[in-house]
Coordinates of C-alpha atoms in Angstrom, one line a residue:
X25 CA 0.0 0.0 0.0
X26 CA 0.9 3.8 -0.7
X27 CA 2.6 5.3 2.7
X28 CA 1.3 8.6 2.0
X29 CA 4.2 9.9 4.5
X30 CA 6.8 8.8 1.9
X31 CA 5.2 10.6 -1.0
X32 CA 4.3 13.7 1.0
X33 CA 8.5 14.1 1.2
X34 CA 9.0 13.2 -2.1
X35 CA 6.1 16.2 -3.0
X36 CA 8.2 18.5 -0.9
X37 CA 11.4 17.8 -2.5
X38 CA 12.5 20.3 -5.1
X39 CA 14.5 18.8 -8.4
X40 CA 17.8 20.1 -6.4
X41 CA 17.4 18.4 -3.7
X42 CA 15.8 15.1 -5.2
X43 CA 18.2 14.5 -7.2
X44 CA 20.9 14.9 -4.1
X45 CA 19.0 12.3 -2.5
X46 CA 18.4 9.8 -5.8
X47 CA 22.1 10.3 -6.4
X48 CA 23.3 9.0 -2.8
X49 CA 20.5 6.4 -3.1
X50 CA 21.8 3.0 -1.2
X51 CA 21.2 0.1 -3.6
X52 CA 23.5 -3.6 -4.0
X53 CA 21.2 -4.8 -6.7
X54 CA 21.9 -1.7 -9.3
X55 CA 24.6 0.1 -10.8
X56 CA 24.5 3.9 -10.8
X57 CA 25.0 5.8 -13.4
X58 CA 25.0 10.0 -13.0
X59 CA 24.8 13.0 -15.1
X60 CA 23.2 16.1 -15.7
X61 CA 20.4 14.7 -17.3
X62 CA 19.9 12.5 -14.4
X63 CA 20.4 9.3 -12.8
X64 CA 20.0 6.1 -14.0
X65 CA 19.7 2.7 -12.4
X66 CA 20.9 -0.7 -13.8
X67 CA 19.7 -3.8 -12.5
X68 CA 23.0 -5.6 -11.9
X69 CA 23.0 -9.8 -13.4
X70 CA 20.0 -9.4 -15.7
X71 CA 20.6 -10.1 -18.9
X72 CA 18.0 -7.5 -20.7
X73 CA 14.7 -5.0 -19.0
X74 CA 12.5 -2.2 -20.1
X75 CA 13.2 1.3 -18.6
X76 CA 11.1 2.9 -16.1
X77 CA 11.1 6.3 -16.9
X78 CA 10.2 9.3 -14.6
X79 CA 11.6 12.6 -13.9
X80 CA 12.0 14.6 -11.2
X81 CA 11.4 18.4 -11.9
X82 CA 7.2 19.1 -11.9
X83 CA 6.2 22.7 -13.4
X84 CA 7.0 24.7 -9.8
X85 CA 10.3 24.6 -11.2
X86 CA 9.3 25.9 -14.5
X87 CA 7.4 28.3 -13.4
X88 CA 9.6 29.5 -10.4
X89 CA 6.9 28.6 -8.0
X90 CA 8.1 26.6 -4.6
X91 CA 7.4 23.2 -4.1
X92 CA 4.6 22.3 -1.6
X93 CA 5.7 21.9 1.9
X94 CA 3.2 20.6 4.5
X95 CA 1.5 23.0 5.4
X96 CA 0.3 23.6 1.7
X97 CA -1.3 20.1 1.2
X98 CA -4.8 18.6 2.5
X99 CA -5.3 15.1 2.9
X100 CA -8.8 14.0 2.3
X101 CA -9.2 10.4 2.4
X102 CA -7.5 9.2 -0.7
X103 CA -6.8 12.8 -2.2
X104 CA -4.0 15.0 -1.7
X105 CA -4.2 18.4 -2.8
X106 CA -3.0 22.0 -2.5
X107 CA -4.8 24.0 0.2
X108 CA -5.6 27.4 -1.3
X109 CA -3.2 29.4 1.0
X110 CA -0.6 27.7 -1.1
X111 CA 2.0 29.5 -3.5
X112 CA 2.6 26.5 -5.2
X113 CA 1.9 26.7 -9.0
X114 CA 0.6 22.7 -8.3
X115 CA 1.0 19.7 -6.4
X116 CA 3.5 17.8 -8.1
X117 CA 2.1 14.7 -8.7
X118 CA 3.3 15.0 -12.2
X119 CA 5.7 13.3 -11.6
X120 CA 6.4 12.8 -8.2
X121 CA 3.9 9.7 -7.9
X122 CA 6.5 7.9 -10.8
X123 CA 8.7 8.9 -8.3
X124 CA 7.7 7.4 -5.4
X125 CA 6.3 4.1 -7.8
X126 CA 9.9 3.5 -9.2
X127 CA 11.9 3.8 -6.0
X128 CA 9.3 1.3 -4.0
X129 CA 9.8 -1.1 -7.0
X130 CA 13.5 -0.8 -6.2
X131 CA 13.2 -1.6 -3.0
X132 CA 11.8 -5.3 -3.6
X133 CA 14.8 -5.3 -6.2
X134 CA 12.3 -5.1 -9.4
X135 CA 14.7 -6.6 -12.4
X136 CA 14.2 -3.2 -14.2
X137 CA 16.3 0.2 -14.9
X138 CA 14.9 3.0 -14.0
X139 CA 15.5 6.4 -15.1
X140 CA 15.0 9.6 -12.9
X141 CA 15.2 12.3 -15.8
X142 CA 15.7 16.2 -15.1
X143 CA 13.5 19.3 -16.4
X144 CA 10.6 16.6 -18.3
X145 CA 8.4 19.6 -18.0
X146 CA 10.5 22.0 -20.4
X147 CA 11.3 19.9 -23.2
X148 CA 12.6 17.0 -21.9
X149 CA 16.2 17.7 -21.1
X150 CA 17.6 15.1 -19.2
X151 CA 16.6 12.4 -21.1
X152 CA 18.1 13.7 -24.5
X153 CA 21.2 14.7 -22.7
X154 CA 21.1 10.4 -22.0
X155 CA 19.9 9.3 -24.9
X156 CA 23.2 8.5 -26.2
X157 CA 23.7 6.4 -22.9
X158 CA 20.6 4.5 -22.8
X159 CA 21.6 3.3 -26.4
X160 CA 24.1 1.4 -24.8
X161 CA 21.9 -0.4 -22.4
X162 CA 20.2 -4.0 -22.7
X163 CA 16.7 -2.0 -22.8
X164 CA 14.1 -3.7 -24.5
X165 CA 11.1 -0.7 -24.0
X166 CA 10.6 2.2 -22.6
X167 CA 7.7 2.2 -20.0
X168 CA 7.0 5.7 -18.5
X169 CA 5.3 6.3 -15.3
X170 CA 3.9 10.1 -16.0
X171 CA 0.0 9.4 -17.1
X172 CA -2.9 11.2 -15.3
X173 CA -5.4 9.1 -14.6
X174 CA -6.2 5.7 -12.9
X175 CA -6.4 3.1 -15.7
X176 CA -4.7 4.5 -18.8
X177 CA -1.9 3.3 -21.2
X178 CA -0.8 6.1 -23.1
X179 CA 0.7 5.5 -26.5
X180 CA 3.1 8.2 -28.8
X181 CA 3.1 6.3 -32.0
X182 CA 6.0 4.8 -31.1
X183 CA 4.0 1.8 -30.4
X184 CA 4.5 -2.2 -30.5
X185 CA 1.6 -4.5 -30.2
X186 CA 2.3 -6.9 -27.8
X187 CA 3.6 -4.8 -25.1
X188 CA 0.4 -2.5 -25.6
X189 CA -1.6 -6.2 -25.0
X190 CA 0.5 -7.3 -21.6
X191 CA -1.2 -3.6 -20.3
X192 CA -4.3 -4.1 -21.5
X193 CA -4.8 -7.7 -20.0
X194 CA -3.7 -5.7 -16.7
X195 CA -7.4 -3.6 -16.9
X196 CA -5.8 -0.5 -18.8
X197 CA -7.6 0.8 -21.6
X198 CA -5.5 2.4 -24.4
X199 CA -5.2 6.3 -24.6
X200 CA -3.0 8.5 -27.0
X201 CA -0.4 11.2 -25.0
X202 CA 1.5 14.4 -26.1
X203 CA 5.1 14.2 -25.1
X204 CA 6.7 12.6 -22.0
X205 CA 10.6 11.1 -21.5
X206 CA 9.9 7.7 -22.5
X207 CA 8.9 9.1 -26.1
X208 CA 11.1 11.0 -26.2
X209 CA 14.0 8.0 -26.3
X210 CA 12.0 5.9 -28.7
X211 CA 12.7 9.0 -30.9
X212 CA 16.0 9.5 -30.0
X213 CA 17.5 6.3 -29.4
X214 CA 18.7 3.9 -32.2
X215 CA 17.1 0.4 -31.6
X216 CA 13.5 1.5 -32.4
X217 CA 12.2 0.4 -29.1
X218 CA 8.3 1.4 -28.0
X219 CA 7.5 3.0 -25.7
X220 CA 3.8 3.0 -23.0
X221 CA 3.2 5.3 -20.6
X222 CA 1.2 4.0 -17.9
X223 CA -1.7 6.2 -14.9
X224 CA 0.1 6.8 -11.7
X225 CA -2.8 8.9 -10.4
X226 CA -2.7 12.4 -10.4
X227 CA -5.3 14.3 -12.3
X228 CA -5.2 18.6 -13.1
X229 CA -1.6 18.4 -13.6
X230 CA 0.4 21.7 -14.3
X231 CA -2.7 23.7 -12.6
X232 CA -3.2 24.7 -8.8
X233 CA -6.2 22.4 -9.0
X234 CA -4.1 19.3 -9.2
X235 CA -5.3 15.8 -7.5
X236 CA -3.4 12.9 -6.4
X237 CA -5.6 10.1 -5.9
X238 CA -3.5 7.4 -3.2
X239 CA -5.6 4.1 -4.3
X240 CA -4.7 4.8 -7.9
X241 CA -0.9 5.1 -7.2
X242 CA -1.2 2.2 -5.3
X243 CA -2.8 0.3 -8.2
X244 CA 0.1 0.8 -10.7
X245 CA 2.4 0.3 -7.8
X246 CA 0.8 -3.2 -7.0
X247 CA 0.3 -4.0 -11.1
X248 CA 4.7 -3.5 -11.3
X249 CA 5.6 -5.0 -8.5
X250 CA 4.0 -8.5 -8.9
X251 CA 4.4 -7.9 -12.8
X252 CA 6.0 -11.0 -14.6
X253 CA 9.6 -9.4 -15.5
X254 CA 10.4 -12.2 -17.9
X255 CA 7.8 -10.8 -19.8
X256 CA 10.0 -7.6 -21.1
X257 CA 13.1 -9.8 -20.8
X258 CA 12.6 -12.2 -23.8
X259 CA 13.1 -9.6 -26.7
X260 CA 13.2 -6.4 -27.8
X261 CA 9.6 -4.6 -28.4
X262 CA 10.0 -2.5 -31.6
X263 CA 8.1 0.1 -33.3
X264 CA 7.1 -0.4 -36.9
X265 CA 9.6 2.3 -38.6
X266 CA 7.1 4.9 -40.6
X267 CA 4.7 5.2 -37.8
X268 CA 3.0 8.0 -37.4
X269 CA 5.1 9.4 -34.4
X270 CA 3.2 12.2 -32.2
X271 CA 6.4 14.4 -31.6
X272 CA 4.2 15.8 -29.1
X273 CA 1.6 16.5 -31.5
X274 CA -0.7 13.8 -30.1
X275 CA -3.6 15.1 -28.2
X276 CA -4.8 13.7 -24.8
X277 CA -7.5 11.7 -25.4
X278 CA -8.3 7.3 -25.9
X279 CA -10.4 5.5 -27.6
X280 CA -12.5 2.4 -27.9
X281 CA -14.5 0.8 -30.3
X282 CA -17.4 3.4 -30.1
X283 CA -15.3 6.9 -30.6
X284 CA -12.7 8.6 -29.3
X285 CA -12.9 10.4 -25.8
X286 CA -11.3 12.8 -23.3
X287 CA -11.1 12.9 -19.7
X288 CA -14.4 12.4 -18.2
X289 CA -15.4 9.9 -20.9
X290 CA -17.2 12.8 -22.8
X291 CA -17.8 11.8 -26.4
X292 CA -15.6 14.3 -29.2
X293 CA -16.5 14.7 -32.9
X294 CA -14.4 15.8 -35.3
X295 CA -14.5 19.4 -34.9
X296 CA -13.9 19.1 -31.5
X297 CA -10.9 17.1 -32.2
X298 CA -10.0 19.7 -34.6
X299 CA -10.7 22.4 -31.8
X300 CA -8.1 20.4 -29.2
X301 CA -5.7 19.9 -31.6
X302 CA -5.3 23.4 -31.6
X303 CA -5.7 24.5 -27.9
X304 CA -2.8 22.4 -27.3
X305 CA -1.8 24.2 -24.7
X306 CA -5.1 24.8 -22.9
X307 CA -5.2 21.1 -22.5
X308 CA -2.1 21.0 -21.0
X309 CA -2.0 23.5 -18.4
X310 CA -5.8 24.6 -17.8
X311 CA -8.2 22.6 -15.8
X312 CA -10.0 20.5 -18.1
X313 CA -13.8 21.0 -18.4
X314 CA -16.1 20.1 -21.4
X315 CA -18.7 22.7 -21.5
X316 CA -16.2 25.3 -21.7
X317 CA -14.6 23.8 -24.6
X318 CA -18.1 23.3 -26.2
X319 CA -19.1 26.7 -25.8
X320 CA -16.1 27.8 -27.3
X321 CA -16.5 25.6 -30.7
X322 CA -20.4 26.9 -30.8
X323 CA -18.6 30.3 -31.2
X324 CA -15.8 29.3 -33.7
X325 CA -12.9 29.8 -31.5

């Protein structure tokens, strides 16, 4: 189960001081490796793994906001938020939940690298600045954990069938992202290798409205840690080469056999596809709400 105590420090944390800590991080089972772009863990005798990829600045940083301290944040049950006294631009749930997942995973000595990325949230820095790195690894994916949400597996276009089916037999229901690090290396790196992103339960990311939801960090949590790991282990998961790659142009939204939806499962035509596509960046860093983004397409903005 999620010690919320844990991830309240890790919230707290800025991506100085994180990165202190991930750096002196005591581990026999992995080999280090630091740089600017950040820190990377390799599980020692294991012959090939996917990546976990998370990173460990959130849009405070960016936006020269202050992390949360304790006194900013309200528990409630299973939510976490920021109390309104706060001067935090947002939680940090993006990304500190992936945070919190991949080190507990590396406690029970999870037969996977993991990758701790710096500054995700301004164009994905750290994990270009290792890209030429990670090419020398045994990885054979990239699996991100930096998706809103409870349930969802977010692809890029840098996708590979099977790995999309071992997620989806877990309960998670396919979903399309923008950017994150673990596309990033599928489009940097040189073996071709897809890439999911996978719900680690925050919702209203880069807002002040921002939600972390404890029983869906939990889930993931529990999905990796009793995960088969011989089932990224037996080859390497490629994309098809001439995909049609989102280079963050992907919008937020998933699909299933009735239409493609967003967020609260609201139903989009194509105009209103045609609408987000274009208020990228409303998605990304307003709260989301549908009747606003009707009204606005009744007006023709």
């Amino acid at each position: 189960m999620v010690k919320s105590v844990e991830l309240l420090k890790l919230i707290e944390q800025d991506q100085k001081r994180l990165y202190s800590l991930l750096a002196g991080f005591d581990t026999t089972k992995y080999t280090r490796h630091v740089s600017q772009g950040g820190i990377i863990f390799i599980p020692k005798n294991t012959k090939s793994y996917p990546l976990i990829c998370t990173h460990i600045d959130t849009i405070n940083e960016a936006r020269g906001a202050l992390n949360p301290t304790k006194e900013d944040l309200i528990i409630s049950g299973d939510f976490i938020s920021l109390a309104p006294s706060s001067k935090s631009a947002c939680i940090g749930g993006d990304d500190r939940n992936g945070v919190y997942i991949a080190l507990k995973l590396m406690q029970i000595n999870k037969p996977f690298a993991f990758g701790f990325f710096t500054n995700e949230e301004v164009g994905c820095k750290g994990s270009t600045e290792l890209s030429t790195f990670i090419d020398t690894l045994n990885t054979t994916c990239f699996i991100g954990l930096d998706r809103r949400g409870f349930n969802e597996a977010a692809l890029y276009g840098y996708d590979n069938n099977e790995l999309t089916k071992i997620f989806k037999n877990l309960g998670y229901r396919q979903a399309y992202g923008t950017v994150t690090d673990a596309s990033n290396l599928s489009l940097l790196c040189n073996k071709n290798l897809a890439c999911i992103n996978i719900s680690v339960g925050y919702e209203g990311e880069h807002t002040r409205a921002e939600t972390i939801y404890l029983t869906a960090v939990n889930r993931t949590l529990e999905v990796l840690s009793n995960i088969d790991a011989s089932l990224f282990s037996a080859g390497l998961f490629k994309y098809a080469v001439g995909q049609n790659h989102s280079d963050g142009l992907y919008l937020d939204y998933y699909h299933d056999d009735t239409g493609y939806f967003y967020g609260d499962e609201t139903f989009y035509n194509d105009d209103m596809l045609d609408f987000l596509e274009c208020e990228a960046d409303y998605i990304n860093d307003e709260p989301y709400n549908p009747y606003i983004l009707n009204e606005a397409i009744k007006r023709g903005q």
